[in-house]
Short mmCIF file of C-alpha atoms in Angstrom, two decimals:
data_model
loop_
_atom_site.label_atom_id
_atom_site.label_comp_id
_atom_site.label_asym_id
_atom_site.label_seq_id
_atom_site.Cartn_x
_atom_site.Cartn_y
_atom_site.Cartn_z
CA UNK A 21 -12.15 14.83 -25.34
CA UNK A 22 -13.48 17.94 -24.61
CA UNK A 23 -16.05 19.82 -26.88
CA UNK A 24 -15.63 23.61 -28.36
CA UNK A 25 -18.44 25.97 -28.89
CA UNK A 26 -20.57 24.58 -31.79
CA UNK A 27 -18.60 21.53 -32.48
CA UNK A 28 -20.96 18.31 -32.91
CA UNK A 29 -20.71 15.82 -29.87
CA UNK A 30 -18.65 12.84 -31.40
CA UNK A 31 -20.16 9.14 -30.24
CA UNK A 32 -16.99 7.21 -30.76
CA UNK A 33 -14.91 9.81 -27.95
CA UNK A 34 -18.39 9.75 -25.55
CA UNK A 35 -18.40 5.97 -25.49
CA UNK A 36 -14.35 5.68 -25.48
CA UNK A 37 -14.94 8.08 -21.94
CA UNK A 38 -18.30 6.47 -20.49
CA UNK A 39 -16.39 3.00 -20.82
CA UNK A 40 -13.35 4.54 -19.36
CA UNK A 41 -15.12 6.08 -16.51
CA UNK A 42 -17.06 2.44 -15.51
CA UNK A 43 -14.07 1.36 -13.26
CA UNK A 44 -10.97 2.21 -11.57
CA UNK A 45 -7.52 0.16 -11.18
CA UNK A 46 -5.48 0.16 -7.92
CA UNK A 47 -2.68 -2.02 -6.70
CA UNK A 48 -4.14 -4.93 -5.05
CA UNK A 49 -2.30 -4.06 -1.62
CA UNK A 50 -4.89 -1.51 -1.30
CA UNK A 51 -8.31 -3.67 -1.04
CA UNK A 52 -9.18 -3.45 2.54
CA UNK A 53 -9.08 0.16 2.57
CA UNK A 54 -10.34 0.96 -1.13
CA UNK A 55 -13.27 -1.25 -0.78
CA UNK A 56 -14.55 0.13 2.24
CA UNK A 57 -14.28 3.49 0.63
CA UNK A 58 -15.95 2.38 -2.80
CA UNK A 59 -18.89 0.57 -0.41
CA UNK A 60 -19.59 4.81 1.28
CA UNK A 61 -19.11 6.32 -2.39
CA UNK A 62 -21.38 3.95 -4.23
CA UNK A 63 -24.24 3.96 -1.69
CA UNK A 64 -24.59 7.55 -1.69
CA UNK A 65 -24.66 8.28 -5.41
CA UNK A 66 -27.08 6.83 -8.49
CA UNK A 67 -24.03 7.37 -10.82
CA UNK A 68 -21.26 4.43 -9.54
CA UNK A 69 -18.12 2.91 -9.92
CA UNK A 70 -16.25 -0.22 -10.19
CA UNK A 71 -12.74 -1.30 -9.59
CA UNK A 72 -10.17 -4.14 -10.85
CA UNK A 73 -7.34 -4.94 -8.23
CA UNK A 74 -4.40 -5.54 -10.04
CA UNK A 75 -0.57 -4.97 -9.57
CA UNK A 76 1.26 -1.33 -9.53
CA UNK A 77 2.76 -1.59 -13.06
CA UNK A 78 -0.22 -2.99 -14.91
CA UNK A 79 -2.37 -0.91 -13.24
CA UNK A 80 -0.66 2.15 -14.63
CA UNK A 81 -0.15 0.89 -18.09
CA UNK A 82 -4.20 0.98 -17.81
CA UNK A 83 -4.33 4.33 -17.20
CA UNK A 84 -1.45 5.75 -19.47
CA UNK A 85 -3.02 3.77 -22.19
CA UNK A 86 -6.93 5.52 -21.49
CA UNK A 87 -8.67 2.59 -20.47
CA UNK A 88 -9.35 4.33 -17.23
CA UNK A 89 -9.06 7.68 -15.65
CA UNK A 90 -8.19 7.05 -12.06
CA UNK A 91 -5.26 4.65 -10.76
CA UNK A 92 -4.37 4.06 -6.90
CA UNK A 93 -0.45 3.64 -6.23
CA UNK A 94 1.98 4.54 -3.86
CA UNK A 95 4.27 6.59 -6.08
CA UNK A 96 3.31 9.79 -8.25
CA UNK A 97 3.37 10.56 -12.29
CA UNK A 98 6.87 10.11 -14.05
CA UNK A 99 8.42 12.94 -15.36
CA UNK A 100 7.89 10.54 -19.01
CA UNK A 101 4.28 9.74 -17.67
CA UNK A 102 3.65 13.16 -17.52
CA UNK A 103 4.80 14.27 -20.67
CA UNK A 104 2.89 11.60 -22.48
CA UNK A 105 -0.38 12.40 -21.24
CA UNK A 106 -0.13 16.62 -21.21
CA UNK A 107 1.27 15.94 -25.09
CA UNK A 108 -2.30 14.46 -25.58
CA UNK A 109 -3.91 17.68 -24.60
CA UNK A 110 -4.72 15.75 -20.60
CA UNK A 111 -4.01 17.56 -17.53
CA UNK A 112 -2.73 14.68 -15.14
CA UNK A 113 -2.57 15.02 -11.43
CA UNK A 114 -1.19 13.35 -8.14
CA UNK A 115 -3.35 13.49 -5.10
CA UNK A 116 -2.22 12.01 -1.87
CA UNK A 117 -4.40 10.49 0.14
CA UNK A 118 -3.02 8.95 2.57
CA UNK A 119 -0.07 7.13 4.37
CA UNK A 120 0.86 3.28 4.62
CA UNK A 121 3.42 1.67 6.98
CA UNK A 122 5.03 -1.44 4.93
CA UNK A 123 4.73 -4.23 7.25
CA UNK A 124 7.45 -7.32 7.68
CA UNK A 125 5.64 -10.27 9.10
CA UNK A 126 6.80 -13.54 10.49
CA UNK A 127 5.62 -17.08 11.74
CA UNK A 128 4.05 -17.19 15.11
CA UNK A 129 6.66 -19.49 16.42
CA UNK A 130 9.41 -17.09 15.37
CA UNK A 131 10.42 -15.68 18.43
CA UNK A 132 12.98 -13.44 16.68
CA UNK A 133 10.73 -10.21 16.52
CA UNK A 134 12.63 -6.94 15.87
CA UNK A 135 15.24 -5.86 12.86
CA UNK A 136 17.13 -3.06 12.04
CA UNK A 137 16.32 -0.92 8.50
CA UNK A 138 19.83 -1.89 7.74
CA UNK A 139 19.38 -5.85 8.25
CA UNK A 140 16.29 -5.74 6.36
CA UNK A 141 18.40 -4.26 3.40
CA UNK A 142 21.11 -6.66 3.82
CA UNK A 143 18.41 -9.63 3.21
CA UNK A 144 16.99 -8.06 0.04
CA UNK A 145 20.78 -7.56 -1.19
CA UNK A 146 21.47 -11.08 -0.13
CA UNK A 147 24.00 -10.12 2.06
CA UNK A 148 22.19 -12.70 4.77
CA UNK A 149 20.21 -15.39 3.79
CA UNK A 150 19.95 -17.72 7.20
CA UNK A 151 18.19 -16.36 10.38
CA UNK A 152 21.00 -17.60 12.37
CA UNK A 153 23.35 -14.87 10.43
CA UNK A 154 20.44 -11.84 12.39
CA UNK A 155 19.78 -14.11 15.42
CA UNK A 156 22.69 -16.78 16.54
CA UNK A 157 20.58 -18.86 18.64
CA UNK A 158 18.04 -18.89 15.78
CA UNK A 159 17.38 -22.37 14.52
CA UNK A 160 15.17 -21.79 10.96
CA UNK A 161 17.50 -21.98 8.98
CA UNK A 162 17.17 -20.28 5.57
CA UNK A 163 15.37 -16.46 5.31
CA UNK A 164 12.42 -17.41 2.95
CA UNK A 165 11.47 -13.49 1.84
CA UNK A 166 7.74 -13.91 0.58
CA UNK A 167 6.24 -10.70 -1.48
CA UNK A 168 2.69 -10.51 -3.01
CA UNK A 169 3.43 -9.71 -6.19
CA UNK A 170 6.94 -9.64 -8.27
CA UNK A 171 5.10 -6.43 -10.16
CA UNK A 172 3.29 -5.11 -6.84
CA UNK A 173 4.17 -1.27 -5.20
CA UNK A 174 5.66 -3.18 -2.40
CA UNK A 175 8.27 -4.69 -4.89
CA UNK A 176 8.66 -1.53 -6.39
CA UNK A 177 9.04 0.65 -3.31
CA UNK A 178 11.35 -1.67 -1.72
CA UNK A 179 13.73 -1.11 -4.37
CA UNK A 180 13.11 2.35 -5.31
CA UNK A 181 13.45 3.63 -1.67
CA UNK A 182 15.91 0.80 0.23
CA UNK A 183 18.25 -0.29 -2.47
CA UNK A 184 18.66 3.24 -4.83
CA UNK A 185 16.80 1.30 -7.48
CA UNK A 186 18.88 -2.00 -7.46
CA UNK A 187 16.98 -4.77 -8.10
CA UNK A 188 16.77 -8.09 -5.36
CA UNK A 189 19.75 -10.08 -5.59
CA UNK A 190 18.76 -12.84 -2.65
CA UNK A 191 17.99 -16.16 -4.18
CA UNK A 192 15.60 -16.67 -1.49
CA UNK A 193 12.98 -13.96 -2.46
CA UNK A 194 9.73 -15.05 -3.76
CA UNK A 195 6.30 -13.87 -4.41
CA UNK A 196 2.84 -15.23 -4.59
CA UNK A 197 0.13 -13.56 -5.99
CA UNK A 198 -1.95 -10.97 -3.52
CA UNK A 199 -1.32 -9.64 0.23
CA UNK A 200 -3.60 -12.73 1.68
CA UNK A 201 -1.79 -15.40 0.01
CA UNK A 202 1.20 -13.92 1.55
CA UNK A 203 -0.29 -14.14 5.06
CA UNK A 204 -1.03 -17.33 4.25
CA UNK A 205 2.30 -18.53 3.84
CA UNK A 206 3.98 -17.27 6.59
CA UNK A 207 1.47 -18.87 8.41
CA UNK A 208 2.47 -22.10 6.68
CA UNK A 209 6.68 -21.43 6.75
CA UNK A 210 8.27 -21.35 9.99
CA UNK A 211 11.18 -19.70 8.61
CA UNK A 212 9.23 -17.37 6.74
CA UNK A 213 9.64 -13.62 6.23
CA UNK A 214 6.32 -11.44 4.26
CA UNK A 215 5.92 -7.85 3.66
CA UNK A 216 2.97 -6.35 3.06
CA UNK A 217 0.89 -2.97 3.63
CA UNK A 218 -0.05 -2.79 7.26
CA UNK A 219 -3.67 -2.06 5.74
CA UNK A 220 -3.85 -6.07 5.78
CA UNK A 221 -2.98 -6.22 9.92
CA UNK A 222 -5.81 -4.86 11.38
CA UNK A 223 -8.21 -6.45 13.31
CA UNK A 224 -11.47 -5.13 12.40
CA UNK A 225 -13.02 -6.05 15.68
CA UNK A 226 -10.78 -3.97 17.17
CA UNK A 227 -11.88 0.18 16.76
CA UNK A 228 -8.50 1.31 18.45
CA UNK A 229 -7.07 0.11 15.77
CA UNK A 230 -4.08 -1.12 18.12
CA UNK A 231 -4.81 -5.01 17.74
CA UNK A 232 -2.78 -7.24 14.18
CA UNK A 233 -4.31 -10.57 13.39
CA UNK A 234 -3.42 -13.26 16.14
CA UNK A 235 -1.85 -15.74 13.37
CA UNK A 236 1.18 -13.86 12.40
CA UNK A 237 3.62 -12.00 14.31
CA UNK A 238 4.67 -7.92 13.11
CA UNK A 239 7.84 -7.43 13.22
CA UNK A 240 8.90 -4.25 15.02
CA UNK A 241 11.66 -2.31 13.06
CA UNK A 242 14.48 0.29 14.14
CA UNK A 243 16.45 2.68 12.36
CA UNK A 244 19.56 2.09 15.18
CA UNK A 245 22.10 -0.54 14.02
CA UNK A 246 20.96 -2.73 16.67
CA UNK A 247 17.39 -3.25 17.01
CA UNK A 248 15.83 -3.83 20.61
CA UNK A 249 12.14 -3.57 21.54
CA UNK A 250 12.73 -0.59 23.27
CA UNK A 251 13.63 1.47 19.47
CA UNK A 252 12.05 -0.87 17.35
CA UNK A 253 8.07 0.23 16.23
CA UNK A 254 5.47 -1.67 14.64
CA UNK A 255 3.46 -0.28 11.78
CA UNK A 256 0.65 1.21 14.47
CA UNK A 257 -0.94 4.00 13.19
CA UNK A 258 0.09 6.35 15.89
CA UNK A 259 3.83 5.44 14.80
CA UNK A 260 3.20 6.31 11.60
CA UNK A 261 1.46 9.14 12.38
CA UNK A 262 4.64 10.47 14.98
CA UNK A 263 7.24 9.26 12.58
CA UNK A 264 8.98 6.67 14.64
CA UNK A 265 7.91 3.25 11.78
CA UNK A 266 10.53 3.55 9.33
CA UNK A 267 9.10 1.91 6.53
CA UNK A 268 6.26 4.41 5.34
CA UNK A 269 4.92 5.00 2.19
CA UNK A 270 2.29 7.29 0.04
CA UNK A 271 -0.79 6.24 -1.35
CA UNK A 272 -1.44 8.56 -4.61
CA UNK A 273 -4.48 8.68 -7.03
CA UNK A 274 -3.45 9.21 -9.85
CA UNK A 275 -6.42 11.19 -11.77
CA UNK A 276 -6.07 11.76 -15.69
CA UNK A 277 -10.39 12.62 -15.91
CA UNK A 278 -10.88 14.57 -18.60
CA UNK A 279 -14.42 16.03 -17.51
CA UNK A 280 -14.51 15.82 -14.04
CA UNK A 281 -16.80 13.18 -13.66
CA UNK A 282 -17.12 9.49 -11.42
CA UNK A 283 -13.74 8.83 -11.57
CA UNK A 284 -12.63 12.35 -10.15
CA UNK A 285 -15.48 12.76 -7.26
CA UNK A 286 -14.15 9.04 -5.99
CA UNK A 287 -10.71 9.92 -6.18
CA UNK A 288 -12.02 13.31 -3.84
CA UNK A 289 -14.22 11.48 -2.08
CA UNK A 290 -11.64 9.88 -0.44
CA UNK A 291 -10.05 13.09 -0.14
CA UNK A 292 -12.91 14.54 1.81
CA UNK A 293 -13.64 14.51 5.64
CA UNK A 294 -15.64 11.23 4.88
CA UNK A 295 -13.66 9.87 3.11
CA UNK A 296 -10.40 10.35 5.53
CA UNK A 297 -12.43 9.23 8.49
CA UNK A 298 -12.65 6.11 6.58
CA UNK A 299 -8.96 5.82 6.17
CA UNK A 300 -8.68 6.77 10.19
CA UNK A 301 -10.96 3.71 11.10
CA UNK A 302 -8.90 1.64 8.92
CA UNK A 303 -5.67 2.00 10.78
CA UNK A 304 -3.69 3.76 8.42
CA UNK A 305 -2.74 7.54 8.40
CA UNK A 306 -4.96 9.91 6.88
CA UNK A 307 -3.69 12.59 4.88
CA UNK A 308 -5.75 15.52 5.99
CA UNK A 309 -8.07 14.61 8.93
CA UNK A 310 -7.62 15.53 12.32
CA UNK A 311 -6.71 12.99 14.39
CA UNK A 312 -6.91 12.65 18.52
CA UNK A 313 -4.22 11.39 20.32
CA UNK A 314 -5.08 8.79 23.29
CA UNK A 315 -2.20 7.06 25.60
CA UNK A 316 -2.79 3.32 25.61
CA UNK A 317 -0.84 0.40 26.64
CA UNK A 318 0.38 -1.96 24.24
CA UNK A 319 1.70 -5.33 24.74
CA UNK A 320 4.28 -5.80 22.48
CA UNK A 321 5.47 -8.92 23.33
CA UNK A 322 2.39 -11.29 22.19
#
């Protein structure tokens, strides 16, 4: 892609990049936070960008096959990824941005509100597939797991990082199609379990950042073998940020741009004091920015 001294410009490679360079990909967990960051990039710059929300694994495929230059996942570059693209002459790159808490949400009515890491494993195994098996006084019967996408990151890090790369083996898993139709449904599903990123919680009337919607309960989740609200956390931002959520994940661009261009000042953008700020506001973890620490009182019972 790139030209040597006195070589002619080729039209077919300029057009292959310019169409390239129109849009990026991300997984589709990441819209709240992505589109508020596209919305700051776009209005200060005459040269823009576009994105498609799609799932993890198709959203790479986009990139490995050149179609785009910039792809937003939680997980870096394969070792095979990376060969493949530096054996084309690319120089492909990881950049975290920031960090996610994976959120397990249940039906208002669900009383049942804390789990242990290890119980939350045991469902995906199928191990336990009836709330009264977690809870004995429990009377919803069957453990309907809901997940946005059967290709999503959320898929994928659940069983890269729970179950040593075991795929699901409870009859009861499901998944819809994007992070709101799961909210949706446990809305709908008394007996209901969802997981999505905790990017999808926040109340954005809220600027503490310490407020989840009102029509779905957050479960709060413990490493200890028996969970309790006193060692079980909810995906807060402040418990991300001190470590004590559990369930916490990476959010990579991946950047193959061969010249430096749209693609690569977005994916710094959000890199950038600006940009992280953003990412503060949102509720999640920024990677770099500063953050201040305020005691607050939380009611973790509603």
């Amino acid at each position: 892609m790139l030209l040597s001294c006195g070589s002619k410009p080729n039209p077919e490679l300029e057009k292959a990049y310019l169409k390239a360079a129109e849009k990026f990909v991300s997984d589709e967990s990441f819209y709240p936070i992505l589109d508020e960051e596209l919305f700051y990039f776009n209005s200060q710059r005459l040269d823009t960008i576009g994105v498609d929300y799609m799932n993890e694994q198709d959203a790479v495929k986009r990139l490995m096959k050149l179609d785009t230059w910039l792809a937003f996942t939680t997980r870096q570059f394969t070792a095979k990824e990376l060969k493949s693209l530096q054996a084309r002459h690319y120089l492909p790159r990881a950049i975290p941005i920031a960090y996610d808490g994976l959120a397990i949400i249940i039906n208002n009515e669900n009383t049942d509100s804390c789990i242990t890491v290890r119980d939350f494993k045991r469902i995906l195994r199928g191990e336990v597939t009836q709330w009264a098996d977690l809870y004995p006084k429990s009377r919803l019967g069957t453990i309907d797991v809901v997940f946005d996408n059967p290709l999503s990151s959320t898929v994928r890090w659940c069983v890269d990082s729970l179950l040593d790369g075991k795929e699901f083996t409870n009859p009861n898993i499901g998944a819809v199609k994007t992070s709101a139709a799961v909210i949706d449904y446990v809305e709908r599903h008394k007996n209901s379990l969802g997981i999505i990123g905790s990017n999808w919680l926040n109340d954005k009337r809220d600027t503490t950042n310490v407020t989840f919607k009102k029509n779905i309960r957050v479960m709060g989740v413990s490493r200890l073998d028996s969970a309790t609200r006193a060692n079980s956390w909810q995906p807060y931002q402040y418990y991300l940020y001190n470590g004590n959520y559990p369930l916490i994940r990476t959010i990579y661009a991946l950047l193959n741009d061969t010249r430096s261009g749209v693609p690569s000042a977005f994916a710094h953008f959000c890199q950038l004091p600006k940009g992280q700020l953003i990412i503060l506001r949102s509720g999640l973890l920024p990677r770099t920015a500063n953050m201040n620490v305020r005691e607050i009182i939380v009611n973790r019972g509603d």
